[in-house]
Amino acid sequence: MTETPAESPAESTEAMLARLRASFDRQGMMSTLGVEVTAAGRGRVEMALRHDDRFTQQHGFLHAGAVASVLDTACGYAAYSVMPPEAAVLTAAYTINLLAPAAGERFTITGEVVRAGRTLVVCRGEAFADGDTRPFAVMQATLTAVYNRPGISG
Amino acid sequence: MTETPAESPAESTEAMLARLRASFDRQGMMSTLGVEVTAAGRGRVEMALRHDDRFTQQHGFLHAGAVASVLDTACGYAAYSVMPPEAAVLTAAYTINLLAPAAGERFTITGEVVRAGRTLVVCRGEAFADGDTRPFAVMQATLTAVYNRPGISG
Amino acid sequence: MTETPAESPAESTEAMLARLRASFDRQGMMSTLGVEVTAAGRGRVEMALRHDDRFTQQHGFLHAGAVASVLDTACGYAAYSVMPPEAAVLTAAYTINLLAPAAGERFTITGEVVRAGRTLVVCRGEAFADGDTRPFAVMQATLTAVYNRPGISG
Amino acid sequence: MTETPAESPAESTEAMLARLRASFDRQGMMSTLGVEVTAAGRGRVEMALRHDDRFTQQHGFLHAGAVASVLDTACGYAAYSVMPPEAAVLTAAYTINLLAPAAGERFTITGEVVRAGRTLVVCRGEAFADGDTRPFAVMQATLTAVYNRPGISG
């Protein structure tokens, strides 16, 4: 879509990680789900989620919605990490494929930028159960950079 | 895809609603989110969700993941309602578009069957804030009927 | 996503249809596929496509790509019809579900705006074979309004 | 989704490539678009497509539908390559993100299996223009293995 890559060369990685962390810490949903950021860099974020009976579907596995929430968030912050500091990030759309039930104790969830434009950033996410090397869920997400919208920052 | 429509003419609507309700009641995620089933029939389900600070994103709106969880569940039960009683339902994939932030107090979320095959059922979902007649989120979902899989029923 | 609806109240329906037609007529793909615009209004476009052995998949049905091309175009012009006259339209993303093979002689394909923002417009498309009232394919599409991009108009 | 991986250990790679080629050669659409298979192995297929004014959109770039047709086909054959020989392959759904217009002369398009189940196979596709190493389009696709359906083989 948009051709000019989003870049923020003036911003240090440290400053970027600080604004990412500040935004993450404001998410009630991440705190409720008990999600941890286990790795973060420019264009890639990794998170961890644990099985919890409060977030199951009818067969006792983690609900797709819990997995999708963290995949979406990992993709969102991967996108946010390459946006200019003054941008806020919103999810425009995503597609999730669930390849197997979310069976396991601990889930590793990654988000990675595929390509960033001025407004739209496309990311890919993957979710892994315990030590599995094959993802049980994959996401393709479209994030938007929002500027100067009242009440929306970070 | 699959051509033969899933049909369960022998099952009464009452029996269908009972198995839908039994499955819904086993979802820890729906109970945690405080979701109510406000209407259910063959091929269409409506649910209600309230704003809750435990489920917000960084700008204070309801997290897309919370909305997606309920849209996915509404689509899942719309699909389940037209499946044979011996089938279990799993989400294979969905796409969600977020047209505006989830700003409001009470959200009405619907799931509806577009077309049902033997194995795959495609549904559409819509999410509305308070009295708004335009959806702030839409979903296109692919559900699978699963038969005779150990540990997976309902 | 973007909250302010795209509107072009100053533009007459006639002028809108003229710019839509001018853009459509520049599409080599639509001419090659033999697509006709059978109806167009603000926010909704209908097109017709015929079976043609040049565009089949391996089982002799119309290729999903041919159907998707027309669904995407119908959604694109539905979005374009509500954009300001100075905007160009580009597809950012779409999801297509194929509910049955594209078996038939003549296919009716519709695109409809779900909600329009300043930059992003979300549409839904449906494809019907011959006189069938159930779609054999459905699309959820995200279109972008592009302004002042060299070489991109219409 | 489906847990048991599709495997066909008894089939030689040569036999697999032969049935893939036979199926590809029956696609009118691939012949019309002038698509070549440039590489194929178990779980991964690469194709080449050239710019052609017959397949353009309104700005003179290749139509998203042409790109999507080849991405879908590359994903389809990547999936088919890991299916049992008696299966036929159909596309159930896909999501495409268009990250930049399809500007260029020659496009390399890849399809790769993410994970294969008994019935559903999930693939990822990427499209590259000329010598670019960043994709201008990405796809997440859901393919179905079909057995014993009259008129559908390959």
Coordinates of C-alpha atoms in Angstrom, one line a residue:
Chain A
M1 CA 0.0 0.0 0.0
T2 CA 1.9 3.0 1.2
E3 CA 5.3 3.1 -0.2
T4 CA 7.4 5.2 2.0
P5 CA 8.8 3.1 4.9
A6 CA 8.0 4.3 8.3
E7 CA 11.3 5.1 10.0
S8 CA 12.4 6.9 13.1
P9 CA 16.2 7.0 12.8
A10 CA 16.4 9.7 15.4
E11 CA 14.9 7.6 18.1
S12 CA 17.2 5.3 20.1
T13 CA 16.3 1.7 20.6
E14 CA 16.1 2.4 24.3
A15 CA 13.6 5.2 23.8
M16 CA 11.5 3.0 21.5
L17 CA 11.4 0.2 24.0
A18 CA 10.4 2.6 26.7
R19 CA 7.4 3.9 24.8
L20 CA 6.5 0.3 23.8
R21 CA 6.6 -0.7 27.5
A22 CA 4.6 2.3 28.6
S23 CA 1.9 1.5 26.1
F24 CA 1.9 -2.2 27.0
D25 CA 1.5 -1.4 30.7
R26 CA -1.7 0.5 30.0
Q27 CA -3.4 -2.6 28.5
G28 CA -5.8 -4.0 31.1
M29 CA -6.3 -7.0 28.8
M30 CA -2.6 -8.0 28.9
S31 CA -2.5 -7.7 32.7
T32 CA -5.7 -9.7 33.1
L33 CA -4.3 -12.5 30.7
G34 CA -1.0 -12.4 32.6
V35 CA 1.0 -11.8 29.5
E36 CA 4.8 -11.0 29.7
V37 CA 7.0 -9.4 27.1
T38 CA 9.9 -11.8 26.8
A39 CA 11.8 -10.1 23.9
A40 CA 11.4 -6.9 21.9
G41 CA 13.4 -5.2 19.2
R42 CA 12.8 -3.1 16.2
G43 CA 10.3 -5.0 14.1
R44 CA 9.9 -8.0 16.3
V45 CA 8.2 -8.7 19.7
E46 CA 7.9 -12.0 21.7
M47 CA 5.4 -12.6 24.5
A48 CA 4.5 -15.4 26.8
L49 CA 1.1 -16.6 28.0
R50 CA 0.2 -19.4 30.4
H51 CA -2.8 -21.7 30.4
D52 CA -5.5 -20.5 32.7
D53 CA -8.9 -22.0 33.3
R54 CA -10.4 -18.5 33.2
F55 CA -9.7 -18.2 29.5
T56 CA -10.7 -21.6 28.1
Q57 CA -13.1 -22.6 25.4
Q58 CA -15.6 -25.5 25.7
H59 CA -13.1 -28.3 25.4
G60 CA -10.8 -27.0 28.1
F61 CA -8.2 -25.6 25.7
L62 CA -7.2 -21.9 25.8
H63 CA -9.8 -19.9 23.9
A64 CA -8.8 -18.8 20.4
G65 CA -9.7 -15.3 21.6
A66 CA -7.0 -15.3 24.3
V67 CA -4.4 -16.5 21.8
A68 CA -5.6 -14.0 19.2
S69 CA -5.5 -11.2 21.8
V70 CA -1.8 -11.8 22.4
L71 CA -0.9 -12.4 18.7
D72 CA -2.7 -9.2 17.9
T73 CA -0.8 -7.4 20.6
A74 CA 2.6 -8.9 19.6
C75 CA 1.9 -7.8 16.0
G76 CA 0.8 -4.4 17.2
Y77 CA 3.9 -3.7 19.1
A78 CA 6.2 -5.0 16.4
A79 CA 4.5 -2.4 14.2
Y80 CA 4.6 0.3 16.8
S81 CA 8.4 -0.4 17.2
V82 CA 9.0 0.9 13.7
M83 CA 6.5 3.8 13.8
P84 CA 7.6 7.4 14.5
P85 CA 7.4 8.2 18.2
E86 CA 4.4 10.5 17.7
A87 CA 2.3 7.8 16.1
A88 CA -0.3 5.7 18.0
V89 CA -1.0 2.2 16.8
L90 CA -4.4 0.6 16.1
T91 CA -5.3 -2.8 14.6
A92 CA -7.2 -2.4 11.3
A93 CA -7.6 -6.1 10.6
Y94 CA -6.2 -9.5 11.1
T95 CA -6.6 -13.1 10.0
I96 CA -5.9 -15.9 12.3
N97 CA -5.6 -19.6 11.4
L98 CA -5.9 -22.1 14.2
L99 CA -3.9 -25.2 13.1
A100 CA -4.4 -27.2 16.3
P101 CA -6.1 -26.6 19.7
A102 CA -4.1 -24.4 22.1
A103 CA -3.1 -27.4 24.2
G104 CA -0.2 -26.8 26.6
E105 CA 0.9 -24.9 29.7
R106 CA 3.0 -22.1 28.3
F107 CA 2.6 -20.4 25.0
T108 CA 5.2 -18.4 23.1
I109 CA 3.8 -15.8 20.8
T110 CA 5.7 -13.7 18.3
G111 CA 4.9 -10.7 16.1
E112 CA 7.1 -9.5 13.3
V113 CA 6.9 -6.7 10.7
V114 CA 6.7 -7.9 7.1
R115 CA 6.6 -4.4 5.6
A116 CA 5.9 -1.0 6.9
G117 CA 4.4 1.9 5.0
R118 CA 3.6 5.5 6.1
T119 CA 0.2 4.5 7.4
L120 CA -0.2 0.7 7.2
V121 CA 2.1 -1.8 8.6
V122 CA 1.7 -5.5 7.9
C123 CA 2.9 -8.1 10.4
R124 CA 2.9 -11.8 10.9
G125 CA 2.4 -13.6 14.2
E126 CA 3.0 -17.2 15.3
A127 CA 2.0 -19.0 18.5
F128 CA 3.8 -22.1 19.9
A129 CA 2.8 -24.4 22.7
D130 CA 5.4 -25.5 25.2
G131 CA 8.5 -26.6 23.3
D132 CA 6.8 -27.2 20.0
T133 CA 8.6 -25.8 17.0
R134 CA 5.6 -25.9 14.7
P135 CA 3.1 -23.0 15.4
F136 CA -0.5 -24.0 16.4
A137 CA -1.8 -20.6 15.2
V138 CA -0.6 -18.0 12.7
M139 CA -1.7 -14.5 12.1
Q140 CA -1.5 -11.9 9.3
A141 CA -2.3 -8.5 10.6
T142 CA -2.8 -4.9 9.3
L143 CA -1.9 -2.2 11.8
T144 CA -2.4 1.6 11.3
A145 CA -0.4 4.5 12.5
V146 CA -2.7 7.2 13.8
Y147 CA -1.6 10.8 14.2
N148 CA -3.1 13.7 16.1
R149 CA -6.3 11.8 17.1
P150 CA -7.7 13.2 20.4
G151 CA -7.6 10.6 23.1
I152 CA -5.4 8.2 21.2
S153 CA -1.7 8.1 21.9
G154 CA 0.7 5.2 22.4
Chain B
M1 CA -15.7 -26.5 -0.6
T2 CA -18.1 -29.1 0.9
E3 CA -21.3 -29.2 -1.0
T4 CA -23.7 -31.1 1.1
P5 CA -25.3 -28.8 3.6
A6 CA -25.1 -29.8 7.3
E7 CA -28.6 -30.5 8.5
S8 CA -30.0 -32.1 11.5
P9 CA -33.7 -32.2 10.8
A10 CA -34.3 -34.8 13.4
E11 CA -33.2 -32.6 16.2
S12 CA -35.7 -30.2 17.8
T13 CA -34.8 -26.5 18.2
E14 CA -35.1 -27.1 21.9
A15 CA -32.5 -29.9 21.9
M16 CA -30.2 -27.8 19.8
L17 CA -30.4 -24.8 22.1
A18 CA -29.8 -27.1 25.1
R19 CA -26.5 -28.5 23.6
L20 CA -25.5 -25.0 22.6
R21 CA -26.1 -23.7 26.1
A22 CA -24.2 -26.7 27.6
S23 CA -21.2 -26.0 25.5
F24 CA -21.3 -22.2 26.1
D25 CA -21.5 -22.8 29.9
R26 CA -18.2 -24.7 29.7
Q27 CA -16.3 -21.8 28.3
G28 CA -14.2 -20.2 31.1
M29 CA -13.4 -17.3 28.7
M30 CA -17.1 -16.3 28.2
S31 CA -17.7 -16.4 31.9
T32 CA -14.6 -14.3 32.6
L33 CA -15.6 -11.7 30.0
G34 CA -19.2 -11.7 31.4
V35 CA -20.8 -12.5 28.1
E36 CA -24.5 -13.3 27.9
V37 CA -26.3 -15.1 25.1
T38 CA -29.2 -12.7 24.3
A39 CA -30.7 -14.6 21.4
A40 CA -30.1 -17.9 19.6
G41 CA -31.8 -19.8 16.8
R42 CA -30.8 -22.1 14.0
G43 CA -28.0 -20.3 12.2
R44 CA -27.9 -17.1 14.2
V45 CA -26.6 -16.2 17.7
E46 CA -26.5 -12.8 19.5
M47 CA -24.4 -12.0 22.5
A48 CA -23.9 -9.0 24.8
L49 CA -20.6 -7.8 26.3
R50 CA -20.0 -4.9 28.6
H51 CA -17.1 -2.5 28.9
D52 CA -14.7 -3.6 31.6
D53 CA -11.3 -2.0 32.5
R54 CA -9.8 -5.5 32.9
F55 CA -10.1 -6.0 29.1
T56 CA -8.9 -2.7 27.7
Q57 CA -6.2 -1.9 25.2
Q58 CA -3.7 1.0 25.7
H59 CA -6.1 3.8 24.8
G60 CA -8.8 2.6 27.3
F61 CA -11.1 1.0 24.7
L62 CA -12.1 -2.6 24.9
H63 CA -9.2 -4.7 23.5
A64 CA -9.8 -6.1 19.9
G65 CA -9.1 -9.5 21.4
A66 CA -12.1 -9.3 23.8
V67 CA -14.3 -8.2 20.9
A68 CA -12.9 -10.9 18.7
S69 CA -13.4 -13.6 21.3
V70 CA -17.1 -12.9 21.5
L71 CA -17.5 -12.5 17.7
D72 CA -15.6 -15.8 17.2
T73 CA -17.9 -17.5 19.9
A74 CA -21.1 -16.1 18.3
C75 CA -20.0 -17.3 14.9
G76 CA -19.0 -20.7 16.5
Y77 CA -22.4 -21.2 18.0
A78 CA -24.2 -20.1 14.9
A79 CA -22.3 -22.8 13.1
Y80 CA -22.8 -25.3 15.9
S81 CA -26.5 -24.7 15.8
V82 CA -26.7 -26.1 12.2
M83 CA -24.3 -29.0 12.8
P84 CA -25.4 -32.6 13.6
P85 CA -25.7 -33.2 17.4
E86 CA -22.7 -35.5 17.4
A87 CA -20.4 -32.9 16.0
A88 CA -18.0 -30.7 18.0
V89 CA -17.2 -27.3 16.7
L90 CA -13.7 -25.7 16.3
T91 CA -12.7 -22.4 14.8
A92 CA -10.4 -23.0 11.8
A93 CA -9.8 -19.3 10.9
Y94 CA -11.3 -15.9 11.0
T95 CA -10.7 -12.4 9.7
I96 CA -11.7 -9.4 11.8
N97 CA -11.8 -5.8 10.6
L98 CA -11.9 -3.2 13.2
L99 CA -13.7 -0.2 11.7
A100 CA -13.6 2.0 14.8
P101 CA -12.4 1.6 18.4
A102 CA -14.7 -0.3 20.7
A103 CA -15.9 2.8 22.5
G104 CA -19.1 2.3 24.5
E105 CA -20.7 0.6 27.5
R106 CA -22.6 -2.3 26.1
F107 CA -21.7 -4.2 22.9
T108 CA -24.1 -6.3 20.9
I109 CA -22.4 -9.1 18.9
T110 CA -23.9 -11.3 16.3
G111 CA -22.9 -14.4 14.4
E112 CA -24.7 -15.8 11.4
V113 CA -24.2 -18.7 9.1
V114 CA -23.5 -17.8 5.5
R115 CA -23.3 -21.3 4.2
A116 CA -22.8 -24.7 5.8
G117 CA -21.0 -27.7 4.3
R118 CA -20.4 -31.2 5.7
T119 CA -17.2 -30.1 7.4
L120 CA -16.8 -26.4 7.0
V121 CA -19.3 -23.7 8.0
V122 CA -18.7 -20.1 7.0
C123 CA -20.2 -17.4 9.2
R124 CA -20.3 -13.6 9.4
G125 CA -20.2 -11.6 12.6
E126 CA -20.9 -8.0 13.5
A127 CA -20.2 -6.0 16.6
F128 CA -22.2 -2.9 17.6
A129 CA -21.6 -0.3 20.3
D130 CA -24.5 0.8 22.5
G131 CA -27.3 1.9 20.1
D132 CA -25.2 2.3 17.0
T133 CA -26.7 0.7 13.9
R134 CA -23.3 0.6 12.0
P135 CA -21.0 -2.2 13.2
F136 CA -17.6 -1.1 14.6
A137 CA -16.2 -4.6 13.8
V138 CA -17.0 -7.3 11.3
M139 CA -15.8 -10.9 11.1
Q140 CA -15.7 -13.6 8.4
A141 CA -15.1 -17.0 10.1
T142 CA -14.5 -20.6 9.1
L143 CA -15.6 -23.2 11.5
T144 CA -15.1 -27.0 11.4
A145 CA -17.3 -29.8 12.5
V146 CA -15.2 -32.4 14.3
Y147 CA -16.3 -36.0 14.8
N148 CA -15.0 -38.7 17.0
R149 CA -11.9 -36.8 18.2
P150 CA -11.0 -37.9 21.7
G151 CA -11.5 -35.2 24.3
I152 CA -13.4 -32.9 21.9
S153 CA -17.1 -32.8 22.2
G154 CA -19.6 -29.9 22.2
Chain C
M1 CA -10.1 2.7 12.5
T2 CA -10.7 6.1 11.0
E3 CA -13.8 7.7 12.4
T4 CA -14.8 10.5 10.0
P5 CA -16.9 9.1 7.3
A6 CA -15.8 9.7 3.7
E7 CA -18.4 11.8 2.1
S8 CA -18.6 13.8 -1.1
P9 CA -21.9 15.5 -0.9
A10 CA -20.9 18.1 -3.5
E11 CA -20.5 15.4 -6.2
S12 CA -23.5 14.3 -8.1
T13 CA -24.3 10.6 -8.5
E14 CA -23.8 11.1 -12.2
A15 CA -20.3 12.5 -11.8
M16 CA -19.4 9.7 -9.4
L17 CA -20.6 7.1 -11.8
A18 CA -18.6 8.7 -14.6
R19 CA -15.4 8.6 -12.7
L20 CA -16.1 5.0 -11.6
R21 CA -16.7 4.0 -15.2
A22 CA -13.6 5.8 -16.4
S23 CA -11.5 4.0 -13.9
F24 CA -13.1 0.6 -14.6
D25 CA -12.5 1.1 -18.4
R26 CA -8.8 1.4 -17.7
Q27 CA -8.6 -2.1 -16.2
G28 CA -7.0 -4.5 -18.6
M29 CA -8.0 -7.4 -16.3
M30 CA -11.7 -6.6 -16.3
S31 CA -11.7 -6.4 -20.1
T32 CA -9.7 -9.7 -20.4
L33 CA -12.1 -11.4 -18.0
G34 CA -15.1 -10.0 -19.9
V35 CA -16.6 -8.4 -16.8
E36 CA -19.6 -6.1 -17.1
V37 CA -20.9 -3.6 -14.5
T38 CA -24.6 -4.4 -14.2
A39 CA -25.4 -2.0 -11.4
A40 CA -23.7 0.8 -9.5
G41 CA -24.7 3.3 -6.9
R42 CA -23.2 5.0 -3.9
G43 CA -21.8 2.2 -1.8
R44 CA -22.8 -0.8 -3.9
V45 CA -21.6 -2.2 -7.2
E46 CA -22.8 -5.4 -9.1
M47 CA -20.8 -7.1 -11.8
A48 CA -21.3 -10.1 -14.1
L49 CA -18.8 -12.7 -15.2
R50 CA -19.2 -15.6 -17.5
H51 CA -17.6 -19.1 -17.4
D52 CA -14.6 -19.2 -19.8
D53 CA -12.2 -22.1 -20.3
R54 CA -9.3 -19.7 -20.3
F55 CA -9.9 -19.0 -16.6
T56 CA -10.4 -22.4 -15.1
Q57 CA -8.7 -24.3 -12.3
Q58 CA -7.7 -27.9 -12.5
H59 CA -11.2 -29.4 -12.1
G60 CA -12.7 -27.2 -14.9
F61 CA -14.4 -24.7 -12.6
L62 CA -13.7 -21.0 -12.8
H63 CA -10.4 -20.3 -10.9
A64 CA -10.8 -18.8 -7.5
G65 CA -8.5 -16.1 -8.8
A66 CA -10.9 -15.0 -11.5
V67 CA -13.8 -14.9 -9.0
A68 CA -11.5 -13.0 -6.4
S69 CA -10.5 -10.5 -9.1
V70 CA -14.1 -9.5 -9.7
L71 CA -15.1 -9.6 -6.1
D72 CA -12.1 -7.4 -5.3
T73 CA -13.0 -5.0 -8.1
A74 CA -16.6 -4.8 -7.1
C75 CA -15.6 -4.0 -3.5
G76 CA -13.0 -1.5 -4.8
Y77 CA -15.6 0.4 -6.8
A78 CA -18.1 0.3 -4.0
A79 CA -15.5 1.9 -1.8
Y80 CA -14.4 4.3 -4.6
S81 CA -18.1 5.4 -5.0
V82 CA -18.1 6.9 -1.5
M83 CA -14.6 8.4 -1.7
P84 CA -13.9 12.1 -2.5
P85 CA -13.4 12.6 -6.3
E86 CA -9.7 13.4 -5.8
A87 CA -9.0 10.1 -4.1
A88 CA -7.6 7.0 -5.9
V89 CA -8.5 3.6 -4.6
L90 CA -6.1 0.7 -3.8
T91 CA -6.9 -2.7 -2.2
A92 CA -5.0 -3.1 1.1
A93 CA -6.2 -6.6 1.9
Y94 CA -9.0 -9.0 1.5
T95 CA -10.2 -12.4 2.8
I96 CA -12.1 -14.7 0.5
N97 CA -14.0 -17.8 1.5
L98 CA -14.9 -20.3 -1.2
L99 CA -18.0 -22.1 -0.1
A100 CA -18.4 -24.2 -3.2
P101 CA -16.7 -24.5 -6.6
A102 CA -17.5 -21.8 -9.1
A103 CA -19.8 -24.1 -11.1
G104 CA -22.1 -22.4 -13.5
E105 CA -22.4 -20.3 -16.7
R106 CA -23.0 -16.8 -15.4
F107 CA -21.8 -15.3 -12.1
T108 CA -23.3 -12.3 -10.3
I109 CA -20.8 -10.5 -8.1
T110 CA -21.6 -7.8 -5.6
G111 CA -19.5 -5.4 -3.5
E112 CA -20.9 -3.3 -0.7
V113 CA -19.5 -0.7 1.7
V114 CA -19.8 -1.8 5.4
R115 CA -18.2 1.4 6.8
A116 CA -16.1 4.1 5.3
G117 CA -13.4 6.1 7.2
R118 CA -11.1 8.9 6.0
T119 CA -8.5 6.5 4.7
L120 CA -9.8 2.9 5.0
V121 CA -13.1 1.6 3.7
V122 CA -14.3 -1.9 4.6
C123 CA -16.5 -3.7 2.1
R124 CA -18.2 -7.1 1.7
G125 CA -18.6 -9.0 -1.5
E126 CA -20.7 -12.0 -2.5
A127 CA -20.6 -14.2 -5.6
F128 CA -23.6 -16.1 -6.9
A129 CA -23.7 -18.8 -9.6
D130 CA -26.5 -18.6 -12.2
G131 CA -29.8 -18.2 -10.3
D132 CA -28.5 -19.4 -6.9
T133 CA -29.5 -17.2 -4.0
R134 CA -26.8 -18.6 -1.7
P135 CA -23.3 -17.2 -2.4
F136 CA -20.6 -19.6 -3.4
A137 CA -17.9 -17.1 -2.3
V138 CA -17.8 -14.2 0.1
M139 CA -15.2 -11.5 0.6
Q140 CA -14.3 -9.0 3.4
A141 CA -12.1 -6.3 1.9
T142 CA -10.1 -3.4 3.1
L143 CA -9.6 -0.5 0.6
T144 CA -7.5 2.6 1.0
A145 CA -8.1 6.1 -0.3
V146 CA -4.8 7.4 -1.8
Y147 CA -4.2 11.1 -2.3
N148 CA -1.5 12.9 -4.3
R149 CA 0.5 9.8 -5.1
P150 CA 2.3 10.3 -8.4
G151 CA 1.0 8.0 -11.1
I152 CA -2.0 6.8 -9.1
S153 CA -5.3 8.4 -9.9
G154 CA -8.8 6.8 -10.3
Chain D
M1 CA -7.6 -28.0 13.6
T2 CA -6.9 -31.5 12.3
E3 CA -4.1 -33.0 14.3
T4 CA -2.8 -35.9 12.2
P5 CA -0.3 -34.7 9.7
A6 CA -1.1 -35.5 6.1
E7 CA 1.8 -37.7 4.9
S8 CA 2.4 -39.9 1.9
P9 CA 5.7 -41.6 2.7
A10 CA 5.0 -44.3 0.1
E11 CA 5.0 -41.8 -2.7
S12 CA 8.3 -40.8 -4.4
T13 CA 9.1 -37.2 -4.9
E14 CA 9.1 -37.9 -8.6
A15 CA 5.5 -39.3 -8.5
M16 CA 4.4 -36.3 -6.4
L17 CA 5.9 -33.8 -8.9
A18 CA 4.2 -35.7 -11.8
R19 CA 0.8 -35.4 -10.3
L20 CA 1.4 -31.8 -9.3
R21 CA 2.4 -31.0 -12.9
A22 CA -0.5 -32.9 -14.4
S23 CA -2.9 -30.9 -12.2
F24 CA -1.2 -27.6 -13.0
D25 CA -1.3 -28.3 -16.7
R26 CA -5.1 -28.6 -16.6
Q27 CA -5.5 -25.0 -15.3
G28 CA -6.7 -22.7 -18.1
M29 CA -6.1 -19.8 -15.8
M30 CA -2.3 -20.5 -15.3
S31 CA -1.9 -20.9 -19.0
T32 CA -3.8 -17.7 -19.8
L33 CA -1.7 -15.8 -17.2
G34 CA 1.5 -17.3 -18.6
V35 CA 2.6 -18.7 -15.3
E36 CA 5.6 -21.0 -15.0
V37 CA 6.5 -23.3 -12.2
T38 CA 10.1 -22.5 -11.4
A39 CA 10.7 -24.7 -8.4
A40 CA 8.7 -27.4 -6.6
G41 CA 9.4 -29.7 -3.7
R42 CA 7.4 -31.3 -0.8
G43 CA 5.8 -28.4 0.9
R44 CA 7.1 -25.5 -1.2
V45 CA 6.3 -24.2 -4.7
E46 CA 7.7 -21.2 -6.6
M47 CA 6.2 -19.7 -9.7
A48 CA 7.0 -16.8 -12.1
L49 CA 4.6 -14.4 -13.6
R50 CA 5.3 -11.5 -16.1
H51 CA 3.7 -8.1 -16.4
D52 CA 1.1 -8.1 -19.1
D53 CA -1.2 -5.3 -20.1
R54 CA -4.1 -7.7 -20.3
F55 CA -4.1 -8.2 -16.6
T56 CA -3.7 -4.7 -15.2
Q57 CA -5.8 -2.6 -12.8
Q58 CA -6.7 1.0 -13.4
H59 CA -3.3 2.5 -12.6
G60 CA -1.5 0.2 -15.0
F61 CA 0.0 -2.2 -12.4
L62 CA -0.8 -5.9 -12.4
H63 CA -4.2 -6.5 -11.0
A64 CA -4.3 -7.8 -7.4
G65 CA -6.5 -10.6 -8.8
A66 CA -3.7 -11.8 -11.1
V67 CA -1.2 -11.8 -8.3
A68 CA -3.7 -13.5 -5.9
S69 CA -4.5 -16.2 -8.6
V70 CA -0.8 -17.2 -8.7
L71 CA -0.3 -16.9 -4.9
D72 CA -3.4 -19.0 -4.4
T73 CA -2.1 -21.6 -6.9
A74 CA 1.4 -21.7 -5.4
C75 CA -0.2 -22.3 -2.0
G76 CA -2.5 -24.8 -3.4
Y77 CA 0.3 -26.9 -4.9
A78 CA 2.5 -26.6 -1.9
A79 CA -0.5 -28.1 0.0
Y80 CA -1.2 -30.7 -2.7
S81 CA 2.5 -31.8 -2.5
V82 CA 2.0 -33.0 1.0
M83 CA -1.4 -34.6 0.5
P84 CA -2.0 -38.3 -0.2
P85 CA -2.0 -39.1 -3.9
E86 CA -5.7 -39.9 -3.9
A87 CA -6.7 -36.4 -2.5
A88 CA -7.8 -33.5 -4.7
V89 CA -7.1 -29.9 -3.4
L90 CA -9.5 -27.0 -3.2
T91 CA -9.0 -23.6 -1.7
A92 CA -11.2 -23.0 1.3
A93 CA -10.1 -19.4 2.1
Y94 CA -7.3 -17.0 1.8
T95 CA -6.2 -13.6 3.0
I96 CA -4.0 -11.4 0.9
N97 CA -2.3 -8.2 2.0
L98 CA -1.1 -5.9 -0.8
L99 CA 1.9 -4.0 0.6
A100 CA 2.7 -2.0 -2.5
P101 CA 1.4 -2.0 -6.1
A102 CA 2.6 -4.8 -8.3
A103 CA 5.1 -2.7 -10.2
G104 CA 7.7 -4.5 -12.2
E105 CA 8.3 -6.8 -15.1
R106 CA 8.8 -10.2 -13.5
F107 CA 7.2 -11.5 -10.3
T108 CA 8.4 -14.4 -8.2
I109 CA 5.6 -16.0 -6.2
T110 CA 6.1 -18.6 -3.5
G111 CA 3.8 -20.9 -1.5
E112 CA 4.8 -22.9 1.5
V113 CA 3.1 -25.2 3.9
V114 CA 2.9 -23.9 7.5
R115 CA 1.2 -27.0 8.9
A116 CA -0.8 -29.8 7.4
G117 CA -3.7 -31.7 9.0
R118 CA -5.8 -34.5 7.7
T119 CA -8.3 -32.2 5.9
L120 CA -7.0 -28.7 6.2
V121 CA -3.5 -27.4 5.2
V122 CA -2.4 -23.9 6.0
C123 CA 0.1 -22.2 3.7
R124 CA 1.8 -18.9 3.4
G125 CA 2.6 -17.2 0.1
E126 CA 4.9 -14.3 -0.8
A127 CA 5.1 -12.2 -4.0
F128 CA 8.3 -10.4 -5.1
A129 CA 8.8 -7.9 -7.9
D130 CA 11.9 -8.2 -10.0
G131 CA 14.9 -8.5 -7.7
D132 CA 13.2 -7.1 -4.6
T133 CA 13.8 -9.0 -1.4
R134 CA 10.8 -7.6 0.4
P135 CA 7.5 -9.0 -0.7
F136 CA 4.9 -6.6 -2.2
A137 CA 2.1 -9.1 -1.3
V138 CA 1.6 -11.8 1.3
M139 CA -1.0 -14.5 1.6
Q140 CA -2.3 -16.8 4.4
A141 CA -4.3 -19.6 2.8
T142 CA -6.4 -22.5 4.0
L143 CA -6.6 -25.5 1.6
T144 CA -8.8 -28.6 1.8
A145 CA -8.1 -32.1 0.9
V146 CA -11.1 -33.6 -0.9
Y147 CA -11.6 -37.3 -1.3
N148 CA -14.0 -39.3 -3.5
R149 CA -15.9 -36.2 -4.7
P150 CA -17.3 -37.0 -8.2
G151 CA -15.7 -34.8 -10.9
I152 CA -13.0 -33.5 -8.6
S153 CA -9.5 -35.0 -8.8
G154 CA -6.1 -33.5 -8.8

